[in-house]
PDB file of C-alpha atoms in Angstrom:
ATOM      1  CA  UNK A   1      93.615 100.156 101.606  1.00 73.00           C
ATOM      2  CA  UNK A   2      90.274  99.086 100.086  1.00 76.00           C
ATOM      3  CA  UNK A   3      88.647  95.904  98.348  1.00 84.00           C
ATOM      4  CA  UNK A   4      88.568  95.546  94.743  1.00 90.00           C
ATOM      5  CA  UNK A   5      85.213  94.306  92.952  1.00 91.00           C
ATOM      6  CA  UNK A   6      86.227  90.791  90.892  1.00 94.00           C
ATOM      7  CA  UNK A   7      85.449  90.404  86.882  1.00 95.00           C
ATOM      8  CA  UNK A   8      81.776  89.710  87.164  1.00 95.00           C
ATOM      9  CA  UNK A   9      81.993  88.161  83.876  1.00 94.00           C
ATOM     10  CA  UNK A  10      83.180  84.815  82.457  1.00 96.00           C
ATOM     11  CA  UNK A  11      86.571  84.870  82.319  1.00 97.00           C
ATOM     12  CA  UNK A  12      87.200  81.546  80.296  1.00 97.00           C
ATOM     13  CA  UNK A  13      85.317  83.523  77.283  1.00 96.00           C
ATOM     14  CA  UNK A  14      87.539  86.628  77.230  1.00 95.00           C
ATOM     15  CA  UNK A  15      90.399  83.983  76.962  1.00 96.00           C
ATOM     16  CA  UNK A  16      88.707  82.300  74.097  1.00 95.00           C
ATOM     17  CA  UNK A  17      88.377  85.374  72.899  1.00 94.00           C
ATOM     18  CA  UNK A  18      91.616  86.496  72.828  1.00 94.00           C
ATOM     19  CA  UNK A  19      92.492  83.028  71.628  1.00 94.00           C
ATOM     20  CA  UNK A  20      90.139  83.675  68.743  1.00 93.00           C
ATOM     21  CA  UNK A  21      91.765  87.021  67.327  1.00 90.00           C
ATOM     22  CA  UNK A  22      95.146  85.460  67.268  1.00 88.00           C
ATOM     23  CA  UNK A  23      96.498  86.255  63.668  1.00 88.00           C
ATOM     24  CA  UNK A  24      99.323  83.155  64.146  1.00 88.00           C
ATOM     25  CA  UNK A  25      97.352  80.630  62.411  1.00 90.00           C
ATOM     26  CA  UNK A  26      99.480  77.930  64.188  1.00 92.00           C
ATOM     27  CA  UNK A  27      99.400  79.371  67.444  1.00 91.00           C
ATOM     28  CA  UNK A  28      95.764  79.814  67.210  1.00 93.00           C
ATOM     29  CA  UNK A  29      95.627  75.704  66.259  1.00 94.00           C
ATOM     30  CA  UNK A  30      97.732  74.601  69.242  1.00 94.00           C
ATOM     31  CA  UNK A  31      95.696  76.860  71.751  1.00 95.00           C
ATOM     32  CA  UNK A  32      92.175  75.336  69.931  1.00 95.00           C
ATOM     33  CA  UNK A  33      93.684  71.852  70.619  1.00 94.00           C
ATOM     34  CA  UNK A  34      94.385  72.416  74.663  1.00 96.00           C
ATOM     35  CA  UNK A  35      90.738  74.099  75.120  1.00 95.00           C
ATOM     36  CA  UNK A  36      89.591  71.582  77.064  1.00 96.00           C
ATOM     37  CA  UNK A  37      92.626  71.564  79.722  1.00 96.00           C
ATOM     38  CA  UNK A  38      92.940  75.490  79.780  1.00 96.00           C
ATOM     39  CA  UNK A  39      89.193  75.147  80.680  1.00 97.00           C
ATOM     40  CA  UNK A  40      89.743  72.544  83.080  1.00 97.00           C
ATOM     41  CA  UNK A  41      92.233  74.723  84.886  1.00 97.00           C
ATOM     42  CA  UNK A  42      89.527  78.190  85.023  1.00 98.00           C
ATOM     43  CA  UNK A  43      87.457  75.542  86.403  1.00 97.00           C
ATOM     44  CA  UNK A  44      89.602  75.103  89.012  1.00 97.00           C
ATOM     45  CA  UNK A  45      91.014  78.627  89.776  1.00 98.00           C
ATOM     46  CA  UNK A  46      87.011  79.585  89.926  1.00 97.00           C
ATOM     47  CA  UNK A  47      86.214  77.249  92.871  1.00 97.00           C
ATOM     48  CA  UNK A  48      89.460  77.899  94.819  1.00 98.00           C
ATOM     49  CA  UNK A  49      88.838  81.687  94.217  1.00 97.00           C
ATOM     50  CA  UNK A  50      85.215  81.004  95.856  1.00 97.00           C
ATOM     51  CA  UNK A  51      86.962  79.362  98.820  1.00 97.00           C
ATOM     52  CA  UNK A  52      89.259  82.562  99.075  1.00 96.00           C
ATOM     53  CA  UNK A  53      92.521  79.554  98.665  1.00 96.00           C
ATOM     54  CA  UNK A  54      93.750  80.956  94.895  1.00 97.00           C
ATOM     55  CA  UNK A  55      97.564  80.552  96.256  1.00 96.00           C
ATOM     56  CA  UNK A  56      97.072  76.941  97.032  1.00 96.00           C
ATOM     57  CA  UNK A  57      96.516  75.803  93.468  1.00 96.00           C
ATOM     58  CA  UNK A  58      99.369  73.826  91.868  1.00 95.00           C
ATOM     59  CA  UNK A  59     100.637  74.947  88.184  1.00 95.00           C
ATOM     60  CA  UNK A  60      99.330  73.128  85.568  1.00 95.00           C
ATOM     61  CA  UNK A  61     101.541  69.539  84.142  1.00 93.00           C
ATOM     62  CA  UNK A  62      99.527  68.802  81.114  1.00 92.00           C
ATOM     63  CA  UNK A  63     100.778  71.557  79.025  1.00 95.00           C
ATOM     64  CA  UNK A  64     104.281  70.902  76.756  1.00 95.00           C
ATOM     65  CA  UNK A  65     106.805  73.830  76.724  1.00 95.00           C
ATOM     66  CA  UNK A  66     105.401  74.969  73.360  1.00 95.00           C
ATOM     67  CA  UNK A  67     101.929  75.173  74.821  1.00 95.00           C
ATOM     68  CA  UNK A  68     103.045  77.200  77.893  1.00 96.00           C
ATOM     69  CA  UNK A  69     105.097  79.838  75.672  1.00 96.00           C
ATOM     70  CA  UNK A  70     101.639  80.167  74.011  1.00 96.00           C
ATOM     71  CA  UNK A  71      99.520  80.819  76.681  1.00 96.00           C
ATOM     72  CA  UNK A  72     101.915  83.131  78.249  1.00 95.00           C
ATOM     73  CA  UNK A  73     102.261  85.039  75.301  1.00 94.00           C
ATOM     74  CA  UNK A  74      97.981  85.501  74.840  1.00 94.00           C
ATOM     75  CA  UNK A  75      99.649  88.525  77.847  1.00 94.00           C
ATOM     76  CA  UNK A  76     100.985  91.757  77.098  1.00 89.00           C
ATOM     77  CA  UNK A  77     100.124  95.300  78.447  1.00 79.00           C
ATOM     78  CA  UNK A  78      99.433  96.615  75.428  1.00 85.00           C
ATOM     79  CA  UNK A  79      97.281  93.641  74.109  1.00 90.00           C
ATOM     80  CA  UNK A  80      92.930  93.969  73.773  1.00 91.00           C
ATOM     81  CA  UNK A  81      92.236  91.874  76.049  1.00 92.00           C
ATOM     82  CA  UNK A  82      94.575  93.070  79.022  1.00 91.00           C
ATOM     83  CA  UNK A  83      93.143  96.927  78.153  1.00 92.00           C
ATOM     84  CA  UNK A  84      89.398  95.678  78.743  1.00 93.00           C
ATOM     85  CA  UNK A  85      90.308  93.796  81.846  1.00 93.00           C
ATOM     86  CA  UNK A  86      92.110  96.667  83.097  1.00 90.00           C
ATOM     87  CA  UNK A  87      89.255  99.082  81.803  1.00 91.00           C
ATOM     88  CA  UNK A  88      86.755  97.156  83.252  1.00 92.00           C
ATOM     89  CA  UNK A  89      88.670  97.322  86.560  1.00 91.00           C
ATOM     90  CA  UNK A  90      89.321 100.585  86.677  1.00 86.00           C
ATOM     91  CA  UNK A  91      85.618 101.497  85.838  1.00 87.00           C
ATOM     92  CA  UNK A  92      83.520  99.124  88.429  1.00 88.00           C
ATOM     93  CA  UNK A  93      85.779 100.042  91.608  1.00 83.00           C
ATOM     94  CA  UNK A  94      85.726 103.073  93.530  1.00 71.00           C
ATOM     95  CA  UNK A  95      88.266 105.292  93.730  1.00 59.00           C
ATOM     96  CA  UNK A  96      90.584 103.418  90.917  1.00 52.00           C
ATOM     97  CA  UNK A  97      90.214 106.825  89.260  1.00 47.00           C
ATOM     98  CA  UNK A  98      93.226 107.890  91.754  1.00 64.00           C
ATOM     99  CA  UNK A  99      95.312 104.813  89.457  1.00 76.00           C
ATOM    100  CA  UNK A 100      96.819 104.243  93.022  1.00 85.00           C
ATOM    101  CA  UNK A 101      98.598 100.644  93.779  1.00 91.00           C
ATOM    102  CA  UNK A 102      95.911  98.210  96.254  1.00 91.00           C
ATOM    103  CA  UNK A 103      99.250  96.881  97.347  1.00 93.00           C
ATOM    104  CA  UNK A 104     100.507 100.162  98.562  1.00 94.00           C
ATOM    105  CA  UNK A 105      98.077 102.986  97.922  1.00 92.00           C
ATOM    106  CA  UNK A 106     101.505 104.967  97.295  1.00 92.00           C
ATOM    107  CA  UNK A 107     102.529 104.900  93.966  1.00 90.00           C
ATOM    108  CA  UNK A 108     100.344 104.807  90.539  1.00 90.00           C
ATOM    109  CA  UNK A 109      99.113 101.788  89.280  1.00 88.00           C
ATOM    110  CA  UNK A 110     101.252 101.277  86.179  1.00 87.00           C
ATOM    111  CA  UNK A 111     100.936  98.121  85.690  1.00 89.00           C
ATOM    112  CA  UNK A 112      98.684  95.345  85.614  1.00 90.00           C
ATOM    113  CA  UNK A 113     100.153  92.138  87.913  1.00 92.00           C
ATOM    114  CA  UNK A 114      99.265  88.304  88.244  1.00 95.00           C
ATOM    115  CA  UNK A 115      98.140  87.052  91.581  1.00 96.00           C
ATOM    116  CA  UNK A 116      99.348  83.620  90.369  1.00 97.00           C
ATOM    117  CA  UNK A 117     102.736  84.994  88.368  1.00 96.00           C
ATOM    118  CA  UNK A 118     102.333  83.739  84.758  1.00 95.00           C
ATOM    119  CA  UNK A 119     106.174  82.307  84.420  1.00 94.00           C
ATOM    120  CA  UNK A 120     104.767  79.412  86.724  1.00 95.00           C
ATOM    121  CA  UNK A 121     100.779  80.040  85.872  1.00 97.00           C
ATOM    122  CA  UNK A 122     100.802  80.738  82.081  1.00 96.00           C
ATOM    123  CA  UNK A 123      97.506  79.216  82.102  1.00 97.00           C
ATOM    124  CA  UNK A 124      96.104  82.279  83.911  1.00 97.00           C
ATOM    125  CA  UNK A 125      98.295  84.948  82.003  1.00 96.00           C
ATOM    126  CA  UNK A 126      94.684  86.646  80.755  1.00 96.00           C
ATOM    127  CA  UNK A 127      92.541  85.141  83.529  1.00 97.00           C
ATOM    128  CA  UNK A 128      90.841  88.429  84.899  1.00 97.00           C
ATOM    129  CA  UNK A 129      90.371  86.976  88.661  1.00 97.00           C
ATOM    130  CA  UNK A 130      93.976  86.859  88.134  1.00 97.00           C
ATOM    131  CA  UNK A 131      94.878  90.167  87.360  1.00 96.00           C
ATOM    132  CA  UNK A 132      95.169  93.115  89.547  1.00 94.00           C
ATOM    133  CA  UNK A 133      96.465  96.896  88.774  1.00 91.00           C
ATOM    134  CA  UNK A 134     100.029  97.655  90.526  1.00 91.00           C
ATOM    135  CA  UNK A 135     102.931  99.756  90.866  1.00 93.00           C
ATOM    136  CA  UNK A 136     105.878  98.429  89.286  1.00 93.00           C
ATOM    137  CA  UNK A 137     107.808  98.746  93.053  1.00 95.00           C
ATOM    138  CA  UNK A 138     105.204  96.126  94.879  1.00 95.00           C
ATOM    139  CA  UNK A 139     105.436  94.323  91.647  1.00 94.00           C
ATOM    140  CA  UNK A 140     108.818  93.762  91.844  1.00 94.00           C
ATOM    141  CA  UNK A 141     109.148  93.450  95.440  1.00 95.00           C
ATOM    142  CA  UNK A 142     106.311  90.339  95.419  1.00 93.00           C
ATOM    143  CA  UNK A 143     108.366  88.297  93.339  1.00 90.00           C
ATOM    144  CA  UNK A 144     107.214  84.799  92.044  1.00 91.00           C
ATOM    145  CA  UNK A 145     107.352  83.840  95.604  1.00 91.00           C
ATOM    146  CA  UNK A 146     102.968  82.783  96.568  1.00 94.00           C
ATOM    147  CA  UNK A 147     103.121  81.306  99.616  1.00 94.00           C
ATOM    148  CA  UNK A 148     105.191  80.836 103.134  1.00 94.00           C
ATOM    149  CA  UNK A 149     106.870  76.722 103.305  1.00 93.00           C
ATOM    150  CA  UNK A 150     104.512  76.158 105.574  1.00 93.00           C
ATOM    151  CA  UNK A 151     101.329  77.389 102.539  1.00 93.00           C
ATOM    152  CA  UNK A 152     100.585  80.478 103.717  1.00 95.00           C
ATOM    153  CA  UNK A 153      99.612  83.532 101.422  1.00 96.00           C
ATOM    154  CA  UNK A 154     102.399  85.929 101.385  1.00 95.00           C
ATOM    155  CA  UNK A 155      99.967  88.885 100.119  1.00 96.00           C
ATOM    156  CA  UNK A 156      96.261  89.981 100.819  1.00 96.00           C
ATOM    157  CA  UNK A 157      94.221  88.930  96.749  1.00 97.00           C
ATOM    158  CA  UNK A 158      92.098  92.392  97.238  1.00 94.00           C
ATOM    159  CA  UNK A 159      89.455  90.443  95.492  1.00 95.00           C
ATOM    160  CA  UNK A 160      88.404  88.126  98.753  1.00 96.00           C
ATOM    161  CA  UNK A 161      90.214  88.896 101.541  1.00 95.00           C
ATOM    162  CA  UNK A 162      88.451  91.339 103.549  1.00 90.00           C
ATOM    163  CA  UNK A 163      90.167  94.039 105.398  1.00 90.00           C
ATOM    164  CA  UNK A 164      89.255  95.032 108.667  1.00 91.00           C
ATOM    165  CA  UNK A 165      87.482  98.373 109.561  1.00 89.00           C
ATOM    166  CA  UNK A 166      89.586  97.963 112.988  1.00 93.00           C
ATOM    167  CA  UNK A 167      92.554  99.947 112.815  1.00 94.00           C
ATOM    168  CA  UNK A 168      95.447  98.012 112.721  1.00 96.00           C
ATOM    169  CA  UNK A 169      98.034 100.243 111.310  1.00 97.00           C
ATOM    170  CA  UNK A 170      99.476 103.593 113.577  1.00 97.00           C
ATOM    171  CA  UNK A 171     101.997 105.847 113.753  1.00 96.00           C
ATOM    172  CA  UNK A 172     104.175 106.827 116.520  1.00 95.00           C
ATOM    173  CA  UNK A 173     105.422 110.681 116.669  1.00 93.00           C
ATOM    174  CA  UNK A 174     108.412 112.400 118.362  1.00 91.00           C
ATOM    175  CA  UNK A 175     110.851 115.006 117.836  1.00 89.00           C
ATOM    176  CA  UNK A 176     114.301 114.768 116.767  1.00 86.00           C
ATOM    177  CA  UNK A 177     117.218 116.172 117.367  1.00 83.00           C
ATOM    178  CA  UNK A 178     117.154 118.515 114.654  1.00 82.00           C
ATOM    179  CA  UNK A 179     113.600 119.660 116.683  1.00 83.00           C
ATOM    180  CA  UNK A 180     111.298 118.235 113.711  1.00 85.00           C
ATOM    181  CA  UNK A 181     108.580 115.392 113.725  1.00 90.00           C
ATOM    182  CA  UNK A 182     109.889 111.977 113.148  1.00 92.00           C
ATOM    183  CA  UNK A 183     107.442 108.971 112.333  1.00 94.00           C
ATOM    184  CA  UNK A 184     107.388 105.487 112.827  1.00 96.00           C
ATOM    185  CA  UNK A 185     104.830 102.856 111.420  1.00 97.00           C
ATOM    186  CA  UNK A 186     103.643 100.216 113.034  1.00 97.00           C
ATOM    187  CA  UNK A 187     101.364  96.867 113.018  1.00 97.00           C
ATOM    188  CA  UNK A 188      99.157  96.302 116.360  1.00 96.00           C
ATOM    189  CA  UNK A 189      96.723  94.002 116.774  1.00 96.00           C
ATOM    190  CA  UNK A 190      95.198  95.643 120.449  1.00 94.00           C
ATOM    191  CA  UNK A 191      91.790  96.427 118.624  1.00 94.00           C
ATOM    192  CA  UNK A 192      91.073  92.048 118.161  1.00 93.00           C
ATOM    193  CA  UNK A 193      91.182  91.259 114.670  1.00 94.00           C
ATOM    194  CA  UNK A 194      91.115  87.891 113.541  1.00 94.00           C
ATOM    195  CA  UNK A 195      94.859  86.765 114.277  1.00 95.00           C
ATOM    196  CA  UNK A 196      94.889  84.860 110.745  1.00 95.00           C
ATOM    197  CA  UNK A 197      93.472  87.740 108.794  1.00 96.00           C
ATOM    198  CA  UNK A 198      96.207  90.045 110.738  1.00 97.00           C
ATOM    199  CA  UNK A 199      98.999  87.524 110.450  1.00 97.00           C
ATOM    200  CA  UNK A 200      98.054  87.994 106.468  1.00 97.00           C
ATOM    201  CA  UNK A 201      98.727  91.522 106.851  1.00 97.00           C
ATOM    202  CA  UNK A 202     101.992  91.213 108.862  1.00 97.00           C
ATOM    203  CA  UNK A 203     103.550  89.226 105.618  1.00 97.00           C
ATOM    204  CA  UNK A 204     101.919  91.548 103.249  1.00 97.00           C
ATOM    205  CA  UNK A 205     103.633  94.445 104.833  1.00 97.00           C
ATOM    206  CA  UNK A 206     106.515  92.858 105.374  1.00 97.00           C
ATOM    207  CA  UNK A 207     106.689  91.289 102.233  1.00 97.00           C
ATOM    208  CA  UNK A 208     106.440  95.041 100.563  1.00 97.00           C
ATOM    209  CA  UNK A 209     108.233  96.568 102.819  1.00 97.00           C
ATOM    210  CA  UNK A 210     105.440  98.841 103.615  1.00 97.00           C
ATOM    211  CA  UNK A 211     106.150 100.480 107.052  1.00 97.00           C
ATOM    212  CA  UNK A 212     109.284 101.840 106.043  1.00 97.00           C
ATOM    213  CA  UNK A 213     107.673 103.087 102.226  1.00 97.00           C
ATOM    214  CA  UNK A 214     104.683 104.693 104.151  1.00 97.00           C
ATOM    215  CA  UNK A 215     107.662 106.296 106.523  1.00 95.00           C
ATOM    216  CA  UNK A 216     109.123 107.747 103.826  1.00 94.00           C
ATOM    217  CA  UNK A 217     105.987 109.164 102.423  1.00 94.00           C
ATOM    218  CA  UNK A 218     104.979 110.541 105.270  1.00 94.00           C
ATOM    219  CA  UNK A 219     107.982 112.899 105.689  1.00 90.00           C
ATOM    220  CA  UNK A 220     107.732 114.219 102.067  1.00 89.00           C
ATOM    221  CA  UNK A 221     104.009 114.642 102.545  1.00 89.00           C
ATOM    222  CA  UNK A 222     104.165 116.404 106.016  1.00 89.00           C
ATOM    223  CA  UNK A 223     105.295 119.805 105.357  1.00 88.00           C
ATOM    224  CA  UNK A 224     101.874 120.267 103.225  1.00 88.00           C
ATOM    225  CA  UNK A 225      99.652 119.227 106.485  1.00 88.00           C
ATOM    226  CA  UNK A 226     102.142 121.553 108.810  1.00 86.00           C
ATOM    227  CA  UNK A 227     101.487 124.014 106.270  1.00 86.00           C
ATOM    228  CA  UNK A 228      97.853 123.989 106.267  1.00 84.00           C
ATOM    229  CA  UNK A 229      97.493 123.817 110.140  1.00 84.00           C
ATOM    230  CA  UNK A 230      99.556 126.904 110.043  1.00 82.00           C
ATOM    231  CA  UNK A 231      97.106 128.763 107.389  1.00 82.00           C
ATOM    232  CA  UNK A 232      94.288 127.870 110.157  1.00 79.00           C
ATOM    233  CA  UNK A 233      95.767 129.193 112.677  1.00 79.00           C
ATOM    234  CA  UNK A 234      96.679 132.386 111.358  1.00 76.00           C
ATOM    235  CA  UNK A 235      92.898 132.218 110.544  1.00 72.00           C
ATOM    236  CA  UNK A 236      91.517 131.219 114.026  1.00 66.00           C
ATOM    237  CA  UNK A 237      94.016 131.503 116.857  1.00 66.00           C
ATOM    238  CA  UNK A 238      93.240 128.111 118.351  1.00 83.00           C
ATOM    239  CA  UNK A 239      95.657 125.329 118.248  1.00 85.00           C
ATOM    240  CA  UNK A 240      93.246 122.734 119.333  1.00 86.00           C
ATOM    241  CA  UNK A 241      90.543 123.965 116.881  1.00 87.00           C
ATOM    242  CA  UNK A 242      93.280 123.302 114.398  1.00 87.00           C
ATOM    243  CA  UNK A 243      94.011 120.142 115.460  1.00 89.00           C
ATOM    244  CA  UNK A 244      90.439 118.954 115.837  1.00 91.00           C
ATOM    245  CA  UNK A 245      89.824 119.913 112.071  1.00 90.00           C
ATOM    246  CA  UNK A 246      92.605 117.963 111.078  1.00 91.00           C
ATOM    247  CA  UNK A 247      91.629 114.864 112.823  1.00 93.00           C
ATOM    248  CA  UNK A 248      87.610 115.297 111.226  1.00 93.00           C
ATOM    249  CA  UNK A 249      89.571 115.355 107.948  1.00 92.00           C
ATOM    250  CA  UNK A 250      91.274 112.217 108.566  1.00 93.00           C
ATOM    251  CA  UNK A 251      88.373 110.711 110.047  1.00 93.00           C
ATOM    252  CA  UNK A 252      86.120 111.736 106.414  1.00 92.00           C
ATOM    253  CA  UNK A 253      89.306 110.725 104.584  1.00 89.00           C
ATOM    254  CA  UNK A 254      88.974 107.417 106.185  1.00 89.00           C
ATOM    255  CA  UNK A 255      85.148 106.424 104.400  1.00 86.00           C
ATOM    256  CA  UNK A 256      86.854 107.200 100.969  1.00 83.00           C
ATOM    257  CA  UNK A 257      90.640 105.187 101.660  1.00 86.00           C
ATOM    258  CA  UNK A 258      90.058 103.041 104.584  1.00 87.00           C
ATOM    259  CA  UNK A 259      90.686 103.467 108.443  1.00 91.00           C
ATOM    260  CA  UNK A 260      94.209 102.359 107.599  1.00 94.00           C
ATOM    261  CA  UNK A 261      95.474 104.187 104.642  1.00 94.00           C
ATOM    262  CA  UNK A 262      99.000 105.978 105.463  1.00 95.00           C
ATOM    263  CA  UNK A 263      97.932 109.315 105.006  1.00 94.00           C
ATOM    264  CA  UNK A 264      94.679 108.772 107.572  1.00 95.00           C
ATOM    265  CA  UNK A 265      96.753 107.071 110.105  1.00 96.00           C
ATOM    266  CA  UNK A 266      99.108 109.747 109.697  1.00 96.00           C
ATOM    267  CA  UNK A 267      96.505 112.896 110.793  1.00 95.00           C
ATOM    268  CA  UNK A 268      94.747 111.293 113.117  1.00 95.00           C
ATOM    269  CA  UNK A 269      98.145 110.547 115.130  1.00 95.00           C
ATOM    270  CA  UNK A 270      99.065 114.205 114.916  1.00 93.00           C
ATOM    271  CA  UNK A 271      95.694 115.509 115.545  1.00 93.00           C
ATOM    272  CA  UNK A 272      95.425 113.271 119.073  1.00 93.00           C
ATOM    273  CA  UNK A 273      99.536 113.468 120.319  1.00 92.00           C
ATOM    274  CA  UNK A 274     100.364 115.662 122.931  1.00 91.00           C
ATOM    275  CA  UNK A 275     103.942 115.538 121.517  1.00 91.00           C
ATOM    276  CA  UNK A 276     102.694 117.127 118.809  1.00 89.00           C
ATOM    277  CA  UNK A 277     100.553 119.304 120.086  1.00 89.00           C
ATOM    278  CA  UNK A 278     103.699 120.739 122.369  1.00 89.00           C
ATOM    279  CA  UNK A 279     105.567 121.160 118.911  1.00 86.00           C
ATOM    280  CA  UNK A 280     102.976 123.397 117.703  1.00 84.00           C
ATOM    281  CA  UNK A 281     102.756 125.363 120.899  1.00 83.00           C
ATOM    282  CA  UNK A 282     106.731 126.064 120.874  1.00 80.00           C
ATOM    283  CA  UNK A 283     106.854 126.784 116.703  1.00 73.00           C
ATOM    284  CA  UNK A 284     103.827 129.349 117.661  1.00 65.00           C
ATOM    285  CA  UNK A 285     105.654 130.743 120.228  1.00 57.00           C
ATOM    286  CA  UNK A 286     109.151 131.038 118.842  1.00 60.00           C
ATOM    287  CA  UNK A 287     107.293 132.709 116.183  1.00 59.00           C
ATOM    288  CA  UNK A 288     105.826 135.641 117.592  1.00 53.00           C
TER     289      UNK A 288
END
């Protein structure tokens, strides 16, 4: 998981914009006429977003039914101005190339999803601090639900809130009774990060029901690292050569996807368990 790099621009101008090339001559009128509030609310989202507190903003009262069906419907995938915030996304952030979920870093990022859902924010349906690309799984799965009753964000806004370089997310390894590695995801806070920041992370993955999607992964993903430990071996003769390789992978994956992307977690936990390790040895030996 990695941080995204926010809209550097004014956001408020690609919504005029976009209210600009409106062809519905009355549409365009009523937007022109609610400027002022529509700015008034930016305003707003702009100084909460510099206090990293975006999910404790209230949904604009000002606007009639009419006005909200309006500004809700300035958003649509296919629309300008949602291309050249996605565009502009996808081309000042590293790695977007991959089109991989922030939410997940599983599945592609199909879509493009409001922080602030537009049903109850249609005053930020085009704001670009407000949109973020995502898989149409954690899209679905975050709901219209921001915050906890008691005001807490239910999922980390990529944009501010920093993640730790601590590891925070590991995997646990046995053998089952079919004699093939099992794996189990979990949270742990034992290397001290910030409780709050790792409480955040607890609801996000929670929220998405991450640890059992990253579970799931890693079982249809494994066979390919099994296979390529067993291509090195044939090659060297040394187990724990093999194994050491594998965890320097992880460990250079780890400066490109983060110290807790699945996939990293998931080498450097069978590069360093004896459990493993003894897995190997038998397979090895069974083989000759």
């Amino acid at each position: 998981m990695i941080n995204f790099i926010p809209y550097t621009g004014d956001p408020f101008e690609l919504y005029r914009n976009a209210v600009e090339a409106k062809k519905d001559k009355e549409g365009k009128e009523s937007l022109t006429l609610i400027e002022k509030d529509v700015k008034a609310e930016y305003e707003k989202y702009n100084v909460a977003f510099t206090h990293k507190r975006v999910h404790s903003l209230l949904p604009a009262t000002t606007f009639t039914d009419n006005n909200r069906k309006l500004l809700k419907g300035l958003y649509g995938s296919k629309k300008k101005i949602v291309k050249d915030i996605r565009e502009w996304i996808d081309s000042h952030n590293k790695r977007t190339y991959l089109r991989k979920c922030p939410y997940c870093t599983l599945s592609n990022a199909g879509t493009t999803e409001h922080i602030l859902p537009k049903e109850k924010y249609p005053e930020f349906a085009i704001n670009a601090l407000n949109l973020l690309p995502c898989c149409s799984i954690c899209n679905t799965k975050k709901g219209e639900d921001v915050t906890t009753p008691d005001g807490k964000p239910f999922i980390i806004n990529y944009y501010y809130d920093a993640l730790p370089d601590e590891q925070y997310l590991f995997v646990d390894i046995c053998i089952d009774v079919h004699g093939c590695p099992n794996f189990e995801y979990r949270l742990d806070n034992s290397n001290g990060i910030d409780k709050e920041k790792f409480e955040l992370i607890k609801r996000h993955f929670e929220k998405l029901g991450l640890l059992e999607r990253f579970k799931t992964e890693a079982a249809a993903c494994y066979t390919e690292i099994e296979n390529i430990i067993q291509v090195d071996l044939k090659e060297k003769d040394d187990l724990s050569r093999c194994l050491e390789k594998l965890k320097n992978t992880a460990l250079m994956d780890a400066v490109e996807y983060g110290s807790n992307h699945w996939k990293v977690v998931l080498k450097l936990a069978l590069a360093e368990s004896e459990i493993y390790k003894e897995y190997l040895n038998k397979k090895i030996i069974d083989e000759k």
